[in-house]
Short mmCIF file of C-alpha atoms and ligand atoms in Angstrom, two decimals:
data_model
loop_
_atom_site.label_atom_id
_atom_site.label_comp_id
_atom_site.label_asym_id
_atom_site.label_seq_id
_atom_site.Cartn_x
_atom_site.Cartn_y
_atom_site.Cartn_z
CA UNK Q 1 67.56 121.56 106.17
CA UNK Q 2 67.65 121.57 102.41
CA UNK Q 3 67.53 124.91 100.70
CA UNK Q 4 64.58 125.75 98.58
CA UNK Q 5 65.47 125.07 94.97
CA UNK Q 6 68.51 123.04 96.11
CA UNK Q 7 69.65 119.73 94.72
CA UNK Q 8 66.76 117.43 95.51
CA UNK Q 9 67.27 114.34 93.35
CA UNK Q 10 70.59 112.73 94.10
CA UNK Q 11 72.40 109.69 92.73
CA UNK Q 12 74.33 108.02 95.56
CA UNK Q 13 77.03 105.82 94.02
CA UNK Q 14 78.20 103.33 96.64
CA UNK Q 15 75.16 104.15 98.79
CA UNK Q 16 74.99 100.76 100.52
CA UNK Q 17 78.44 101.02 102.12
CA UNK Q 18 79.40 102.14 105.61
CA UNK Q 19 79.53 105.86 104.87
CA UNK Q 20 77.08 105.70 101.95
CA UNK Q 21 74.29 104.22 104.07
CA UNK Q 22 74.61 107.02 106.64
CA UNK Q 23 74.68 109.60 103.83
CA UNK Q 24 71.46 108.10 102.45
CA UNK Q 25 69.69 108.47 105.81
CA UNK Q 26 70.88 112.06 106.11
CA UNK Q 27 69.74 113.02 102.60
CA UNK Q 28 66.38 111.25 102.92
CA UNK Q 29 65.75 113.03 106.22
CA UNK Q 30 66.55 116.27 104.39
CA UNK Q 31 63.71 115.51 101.98
CA UNK Q 32 65.80 114.43 98.99
CA UNK Q 33 64.96 111.60 96.57
CA UNK Q 34 67.69 109.05 95.95
CA UNK Q 35 68.87 106.62 93.32
CA UNK Q 36 71.49 104.34 94.88
CA UNK Q 37 73.91 102.60 92.52
CA UNK Q 38 75.81 99.77 94.17
CA UNK Q 39 77.14 96.37 93.15
CA UNK Q 40 77.21 95.09 96.76
CA UNK Q 41 80.76 93.85 96.23
CA UNK Q 42 81.65 95.11 99.71
CA UNK Q 43 78.23 95.97 101.11
CA UNK Q 44 74.84 94.44 101.74
CA UNK Q 45 71.29 95.09 100.47
CA UNK Q 46 70.33 94.73 104.15
CA UNK Q 47 71.92 98.13 104.83
CA UNK Q 48 69.52 99.78 102.36
CA UNK Q 49 66.58 97.95 103.89
CA UNK Q 50 67.55 99.48 107.23
CA UNK Q 51 68.06 102.92 105.66
CA UNK Q 52 64.43 102.70 104.47
CA UNK Q 53 63.28 101.64 107.95
CA UNK Q 54 65.10 104.46 109.72
CA UNK Q 55 64.05 107.19 107.30
CA UNK Q 56 60.57 105.92 106.45
CA UNK Q 57 61.33 106.81 102.84
CA UNK Q 58 61.84 104.72 99.74
CA UNK Q 59 65.02 104.60 97.66
CA UNK Q 60 65.45 103.66 94.03
CA UNK Q 61 68.18 101.10 93.49
CA UNK Q 62 70.27 100.17 90.48
CA UNK Q 63 72.42 97.14 91.17
CA UNK Q 64 75.36 97.74 88.86
CA UNK Q 65 79.13 97.76 88.76
CA UNK Q 66 80.03 101.26 87.58
CA UNK Q 67 83.49 100.07 86.56
CA UNK Q 68 82.17 97.41 84.17
CA UNK Q 69 82.06 98.80 80.61
CA UNK Q 70 79.35 96.28 79.71
CA UNK Q 71 77.01 97.95 82.23
CA UNK Q 72 77.67 101.53 81.16
CA UNK Q 73 74.68 101.74 78.82
CA UNK Q 74 72.28 100.58 81.51
CA UNK Q 75 73.74 103.08 84.01
CA UNK Q 76 73.42 106.01 81.59
CA UNK Q 77 69.84 105.09 80.77
CA UNK Q 78 68.73 104.67 84.39
CA UNK Q 79 70.43 107.86 85.58
CA UNK Q 80 68.82 109.85 82.75
CA UNK Q 81 65.43 108.43 83.64
CA UNK Q 82 65.92 109.44 87.30
CA UNK Q 83 66.50 113.10 86.29
CA UNK Q 84 69.06 113.84 89.04
CA UNK Q 85 70.27 117.23 90.18
CA UNK Q 86 73.63 115.76 91.15
CA UNK Q 87 75.50 112.89 92.78
CA UNK Q 88 77.41 111.83 95.85
CA UNK Q 89 80.19 109.56 94.67
CA UNK Q 90 81.32 106.97 97.24
CA UNK Q 91 81.76 103.99 94.91
CA UNK Q 92 85.15 102.34 95.10
CA UNK Q 93 87.59 99.96 96.72
CA UNK Q 94 89.19 101.14 99.95
CA UNK Q 95 91.61 98.63 101.47
CA UNK Q 96 95.11 100.10 101.62
CA UNK Q 97 96.98 96.78 101.81
CA UNK Q 98 94.96 95.27 98.96
CA UNK Q 99 95.71 98.34 96.85
CA UNK Q 100 99.44 97.77 97.30
CA UNK Q 101 99.07 94.14 96.17
CA UNK Q 102 96.64 94.84 93.30
CA UNK Q 103 97.20 98.43 92.16
CA UNK Q 104 95.81 97.96 88.64
CA UNK Q 105 92.52 96.69 90.03
CA UNK Q 106 92.31 99.80 92.22
CA UNK Q 107 92.99 102.13 89.30
CA UNK Q 108 90.56 100.27 87.02
CA UNK Q 109 87.71 100.12 89.54
CA UNK Q 110 88.03 103.51 91.28
CA UNK Q 111 88.89 105.60 88.22
CA UNK Q 112 86.63 103.58 85.88
CA UNK Q 113 83.60 103.99 88.15
CA UNK Q 114 84.21 107.74 88.22
CA UNK Q 115 84.38 107.98 84.41
CA UNK Q 116 81.08 106.16 84.01
CA UNK Q 117 79.34 108.18 86.71
CA UNK Q 118 80.52 111.48 85.20
CA UNK Q 119 79.40 110.37 81.74
CA UNK Q 120 75.96 109.41 83.01
CA UNK Q 121 75.56 112.69 84.93
CA UNK Q 122 76.68 114.72 81.91
CA UNK Q 123 74.20 112.89 79.68
CA UNK Q 124 71.47 113.64 82.24
CA UNK Q 125 72.49 117.31 82.44
CA UNK Q 126 73.29 117.04 86.17
CA UNK Q 127 76.73 118.57 86.56
CA UNK Q 128 77.17 118.44 90.33
CA UNK Q 129 79.35 115.94 92.25
CA UNK Q 130 80.27 115.58 95.91
CA UNK Q 131 83.18 113.15 95.98
CA UNK Q 132 84.21 110.90 98.84
CA UNK Q 133 87.90 111.73 99.09
CA UNK Q 134 90.25 111.20 101.99
CA UNK Q 135 92.86 112.90 104.14
CA UNK Q 136 95.13 110.18 102.79
CA UNK Q 137 95.70 112.51 99.80
CA UNK Q 138 97.91 114.67 102.05
CA UNK Q 139 101.66 114.16 102.16
CA UNK Q 140 103.50 113.08 105.27
CA UNK Q 141 105.17 116.34 106.18
CA UNK Q 142 102.29 118.74 106.80
CA UNK Q 143 102.06 120.64 110.08
CA UNK Q 144 98.86 120.06 112.09
CA UNK Q 145 96.11 121.05 111.80
CA UNK Q 146 96.25 120.32 108.06
CA UNK Q 147 94.41 122.81 105.83
CA UNK Q 148 93.13 122.02 102.33
CA UNK Q 149 96.15 123.84 100.91
CA UNK Q 150 98.48 121.31 102.60
CA UNK Q 151 101.01 119.44 100.48
CA UNK Q 152 99.57 116.44 98.63
CA UNK Q 153 101.34 113.09 98.36
CA UNK Q 154 99.54 109.86 99.20
CA UNK Q 155 101.75 106.91 100.13
CA UNK Q 156 99.81 104.01 98.58
CA UNK Q 157 97.75 103.19 95.45
CA UNK Q 158 94.41 103.54 97.27
CA UNK Q 159 95.33 107.08 98.30
CA UNK Q 160 96.54 107.83 94.80
CA UNK Q 161 93.18 106.78 93.32
CA UNK Q 162 91.56 109.35 95.63
CA UNK Q 163 94.00 112.06 94.53
CA UNK Q 164 93.70 111.15 90.84
CA UNK Q 165 89.89 111.26 91.00
CA UNK Q 166 90.07 114.68 92.65
CA UNK Q 167 92.33 115.80 89.80
CA UNK Q 168 90.00 114.28 87.19
CA UNK Q 169 87.07 116.20 88.62
CA UNK Q 170 89.07 119.43 88.79
CA UNK Q 171 90.10 118.96 85.12
CA UNK Q 172 86.49 118.29 84.19
CA UNK Q 173 85.42 121.51 85.86
CA UNK Q 174 88.17 123.48 84.12
CA UNK Q 175 87.07 122.10 80.75
CA UNK Q 176 83.36 122.72 81.32
CA UNK Q 177 82.66 125.51 83.78
CA UNK Q 178 79.13 124.37 84.42
CA UNK Q 179 80.31 121.58 86.72
CA UNK Q 180 80.06 122.03 90.48
CA UNK Q 181 82.52 119.78 92.31
CA UNK Q 182 83.30 119.25 95.98
CA UNK Q 183 86.04 116.85 97.02
CA UNK Q 184 85.36 116.01 100.66
CA UNK Q 185 88.52 114.90 102.42
CA UNK Q 186 87.43 112.62 105.26
CA UNK Q 187 89.68 112.22 108.26
CA UNK Q 188 88.95 109.02 110.28
CA UNK Q 189 85.23 108.13 110.10
CA UNK Q 190 84.14 105.93 113.01
CA UNK Q 191 81.02 105.20 115.01
CA UNK Q 192 77.65 104.07 113.73
CA UNK Q 193 74.07 105.23 113.43
CA UNK Q 194 72.71 106.04 116.90
CA UNK Q 195 69.86 103.55 116.30
CA UNK Q 196 72.39 100.70 116.30
CA UNK Q 197 70.97 99.56 112.95
CA UNK Q 198 73.71 100.83 110.58
CA UNK Q 199 77.46 100.54 110.93
CA UNK Q 200 80.70 99.31 109.51
CA UNK Q 201 80.79 95.66 108.52
CA UNK Q 202 84.31 94.94 107.31
CA UNK Q 203 85.05 91.74 105.43
CA UNK Q 204 87.73 89.57 107.01
CA UNK Q 205 90.28 91.00 109.45
CA UNK Q 206 89.59 94.72 109.98
CA UNK Q 207 92.35 97.05 108.78
CA UNK Q 208 91.13 100.05 110.71
CA UNK Q 209 91.39 100.75 114.40
CA UNK Q 210 87.75 101.07 115.49
CA UNK Q 211 86.34 97.93 113.86
CA UNK Q 212 89.28 96.02 115.31
CA UNK Q 213 88.75 97.42 118.81
CA UNK Q 214 85.03 96.66 118.55
CA UNK Q 215 85.69 93.04 117.57
CA UNK Q 216 88.07 92.66 120.52
CA UNK Q 217 85.46 94.18 122.85
CA UNK Q 218 82.78 91.76 121.66
CA UNK Q 219 85.15 88.81 122.05
CA UNK Q 220 85.56 87.98 118.38
CA UNK Q 221 89.31 88.72 118.48
CA UNK Q 222 91.68 88.25 121.41
CA UNK Q 223 94.06 91.22 121.36
CA UNK Q 224 94.48 94.55 119.62
CA UNK Q 225 97.92 95.20 118.16
CA UNK Q 226 98.85 98.84 118.76
CA UNK Q 227 101.10 99.78 115.88
CA UNK Q 228 103.95 101.65 117.56
CA UNK Q 229 104.32 103.47 120.89
CA UNK Q 230 107.48 105.39 120.07
CA UNK Q 231 105.97 108.18 117.98
CA UNK Q 232 106.62 111.78 119.06
CA UNK Q 233 103.07 112.12 120.45
CA UNK Q 234 101.51 112.51 123.94
CA UNK Q 235 101.68 108.81 124.76
CA UNK Q 236 103.81 107.57 121.87
CA UNK Q 237 100.91 106.09 119.87
CA UNK Q 238 99.51 107.51 116.63
CA UNK Q 239 97.13 110.45 116.80
CA UNK Q 240 94.16 110.74 114.43
CA UNK Q 241 91.13 112.97 113.88
CA UNK Q 242 88.28 110.53 114.51
CA UNK Q 243 84.95 111.83 113.24
CA UNK Q 244 81.50 110.39 113.90
CA UNK Q 245 80.00 108.95 110.70
CA UNK Q 246 76.73 110.83 111.33
CA UNK Q 247 78.60 114.15 111.48
CA UNK Q 248 80.39 113.12 108.29
CA UNK Q 249 77.08 112.26 106.60
CA UNK Q 250 75.69 115.67 107.58
CA UNK Q 251 78.71 117.22 105.87
CA UNK Q 252 77.58 115.68 102.56
CA UNK Q 253 74.12 117.22 102.84
CA UNK Q 254 75.72 120.57 103.65
CA UNK Q 255 78.11 120.29 100.68
CA UNK Q 256 75.29 119.40 98.27
CA UNK Q 257 73.20 122.34 99.44
CA UNK Q 258 76.17 124.66 99.21
CA UNK Q 259 76.95 123.61 95.63
CA UNK Q 260 73.32 123.85 94.61
CA UNK Q 261 73.18 127.40 95.97
CA UNK Q 262 76.19 128.55 93.92
CA UNK Q 263 75.34 130.46 90.76
CA UNK Q 264 78.43 129.39 88.83
CA UNK Q 265 80.38 126.18 88.51
CA UNK Q 266 83.31 125.64 90.87
CA UNK Q 267 85.64 123.01 92.28
CA UNK Q 268 86.22 122.85 96.04
CA UNK Q 269 88.38 120.70 98.28
CA UNK Q 270 87.04 120.57 101.83
CA UNK Q 271 88.24 118.72 104.94
CA UNK Q 272 85.70 116.89 107.07
CA UNK Q 273 87.19 116.37 110.50
CA UNK Q 274 86.68 117.53 114.06
CA UNK Q 275 89.89 119.54 114.20
CA UNK Q 276 91.26 117.61 117.14
CA UNK Q 277 93.29 114.45 117.50
CA UNK Q 278 93.11 111.51 119.89
CA UNK Q 279 95.77 108.85 120.32
CA UNK Q 280 95.24 105.14 119.72
CA UNK Q 281 95.44 104.51 123.48
CA UNK Q 282 92.97 107.32 124.21
CA UNK Q 283 90.58 105.70 121.72
CA UNK Q 284 91.04 102.31 123.40
CA UNK Q 285 90.36 103.83 126.84
CA UNK Q 286 87.22 105.61 125.57
CA UNK Q 287 85.92 102.42 123.96
CA UNK Q 288 86.56 100.50 127.16
CA UNK Q 289 84.46 103.04 129.10
CA UNK Q 290 81.66 102.96 126.54
CA UNK Q 291 81.47 99.19 126.29
CA UNK Q 292 82.40 98.27 129.85
CA UNK Q 293 84.46 95.47 128.31
CA UNK Q 294 88.12 94.67 128.53
CA UNK Q 295 90.22 95.55 125.50
CA UNK Q 296 93.50 93.68 125.81
CA UNK Q 297 96.23 95.14 123.65
CA UNK Q 298 99.89 94.64 122.97
CA UNK Q 299 102.43 96.99 121.48
CA UNK Q 300 103.46 95.94 117.99
CA UNK Q 301 105.91 97.46 115.50
CA UNK Q 302 104.90 100.58 113.56
CA UNK Q 303 102.78 99.96 110.46
CA UNK Q 304 104.43 100.99 107.23
CA UNK Q 305 103.10 104.21 105.74
CA UNK Q 306 101.58 105.50 109.02
CA UNK Q 307 102.23 109.08 110.10
CA UNK Q 308 102.66 109.96 113.79
CA UNK Q 309 99.89 112.51 113.94
CA UNK Q 310 97.32 114.07 111.63
CA UNK Q 311 94.26 116.16 112.34
CA UNK Q 312 92.20 118.55 110.26
CA UNK Q 313 91.94 122.24 109.98
CA UNK Q 314 88.16 122.05 109.85
CA UNK Q 315 87.53 125.77 109.47
CA UNK Q 316 86.76 125.81 105.72
CA UNK Q 317 83.73 123.52 106.02
CA UNK Q 318 82.43 125.76 108.77
CA UNK Q 319 82.98 128.95 106.78
CA UNK Q 320 81.50 127.59 103.53
CA UNK Q 321 78.73 125.26 104.71
CA UNK Q 322 78.10 126.33 108.30
CA UNK Q 323 78.97 122.73 109.20
CA UNK Q 324 80.93 121.47 112.15
CA UNK Q 325 81.34 118.09 113.80
CA UNK Q 326 79.26 117.87 116.97
CA UNK Q 327 79.74 114.40 118.39
CA UNK Q 328 82.43 113.53 120.92
CA UNK Q 329 84.83 110.59 121.08
CA UNK Q 330 82.53 109.10 123.74
CA UNK Q 331 79.56 109.36 121.34
CA UNK Q 332 81.62 107.65 118.63
CA UNK Q 333 82.52 104.80 120.97
CA UNK Q 334 79.01 104.42 122.44
CA UNK Q 335 77.41 104.26 118.99
CA UNK Q 336 80.09 102.01 117.53
CA UNK Q 337 79.69 99.68 120.48
CA UNK Q 338 75.88 99.58 120.23
CA UNK Q 339 76.18 98.58 116.58
CA UNK Q 340 78.81 95.91 117.31
CA UNK Q 341 76.93 94.51 120.29
CA UNK Q 342 73.58 94.32 118.50
CA UNK Q 343 75.05 93.07 115.21
CA UNK Q 344 78.06 90.93 116.17
CA UNK Q 345 78.18 89.50 112.66
CA UNK Q 346 77.44 92.75 110.87
CA UNK Q 347 74.69 92.42 108.27
CA UNK Q 348 75.16 88.66 108.39
CA UNK Q 349 76.04 88.03 104.79
CA UNK Q 350 78.40 85.22 103.91
CA UNK Q 351 81.92 86.57 103.85
CA UNK Q 352 85.32 85.22 104.75
CA UNK Q 353 85.66 85.85 108.49
CA UNK Q 354 89.21 84.64 109.06
N1 LIG S 401 96.04 101.15 114.46
C1 LIG S 401 96.51 100.24 115.42
N2 LIG S 401 96.08 98.94 115.36
C2 LIG S 401 95.20 98.49 114.42
C3 LIG S 401 94.72 99.42 113.45
C4 LIG S 401 95.17 100.73 113.51
O1 LIG S 401 97.31 100.60 116.29
O2 LIG S 401 94.87 97.30 114.42
C5 LIG S 401 96.49 102.55 114.53
C6 LIG S 401 97.21 103.03 113.29
O3 LIG S 401 98.60 102.73 113.37
C7 LIG S 401 96.90 104.53 113.31
C8 LIG S 401 95.51 104.60 113.93
O4 LIG S 401 95.34 103.36 114.63
O5 LIG S 401 97.80 105.21 114.16
C9 LIG S 401 94.39 104.74 112.90
O6 LIG S 401 94.53 103.73 111.92
P1 LIG S 401 93.38 103.40 110.87
O7 LIG S 401 93.84 102.25 110.03
O8 LIG S 401 92.07 103.24 111.58
O9 LIG S 401 93.26 104.72 110.00
P2 LIG S 401 94.36 105.54 109.15
O10 LIG S 401 94.62 106.78 109.93
O11 LIG S 401 95.56 104.66 108.98
O12 LIG S 401 93.66 105.81 107.87
#
């Protein structure tokens, strides 16, 4: 539920993406009005159409690239006209491997989009941002569960853009105390909307575990490569804190309401995870049960930059927002599978599908 007098008019930058679309549904169901800004460079207008169907509410849309200086004027004007109370910022590039190959593009797009969004919000007098950050900002040597005070130290340019944006927002808040900032550090978002209508639609070969498993289950790919089985974990495979995307989306609503209820400006860093880890093989077994399909896999070498095990200390989100993840690994698999089965080609736009 939204609090009375809370942030009601929200700009959702990157609102058509995998997480953004679920955040939109959550906020609309909480009675908020939305302006989505998206350039659809890695998302589809079809996702927003389905968000409208699920929620029965309309969304304003500005199709714009926040990182393009030529579009800054139009963004500032439209945001001012919308009269927002704040923003959820999920606009950016997110492929780790690509970020290693093209770091300058990642810095330009992810940091540039943030600068424009902040400028537009400032001009509109809406000094409240919930930022889509990542557990990838943590260094490799933290003990589990990892609290927000854990050592920072991302291992690739994508992760560094997340950390730098967090730092930018913290600096902004120090310079102008009116700002209310919450950096949400996502662990491993998976699953899909329970309706089967929204989900992750990765371009090309999936980098992440769940979309890859799902494509193997549906028969689009032959075999999953399990990256390493000699880690010091229960079964030797990597352990991660998988969190259902609907729980994650609810965390954004809770963060917005929390910030809106604060009297003074502040900057928070908050983990969104379940607080427990599952191994790659446990995830494969759960997906197999949920889909009733075979998921052939083979053990492959470790992937560079991977840690053996990471899961969240999720207690801060609970203490501050009264939020906790509720859905199980089986829910994540069942919903992910429903989405994959009903939408084998995602939203069906033309993309390289090598
Ligand atoms: N993983 C795997 N095969 C894949 C993709 C991922 O074995 O095709 C493993 C990966 O090594 C890690 C876990 O699955 O232990 C989660 O990886 P993912 O890329 O989904 O998220 P990350 O934790 O790296 O952000």
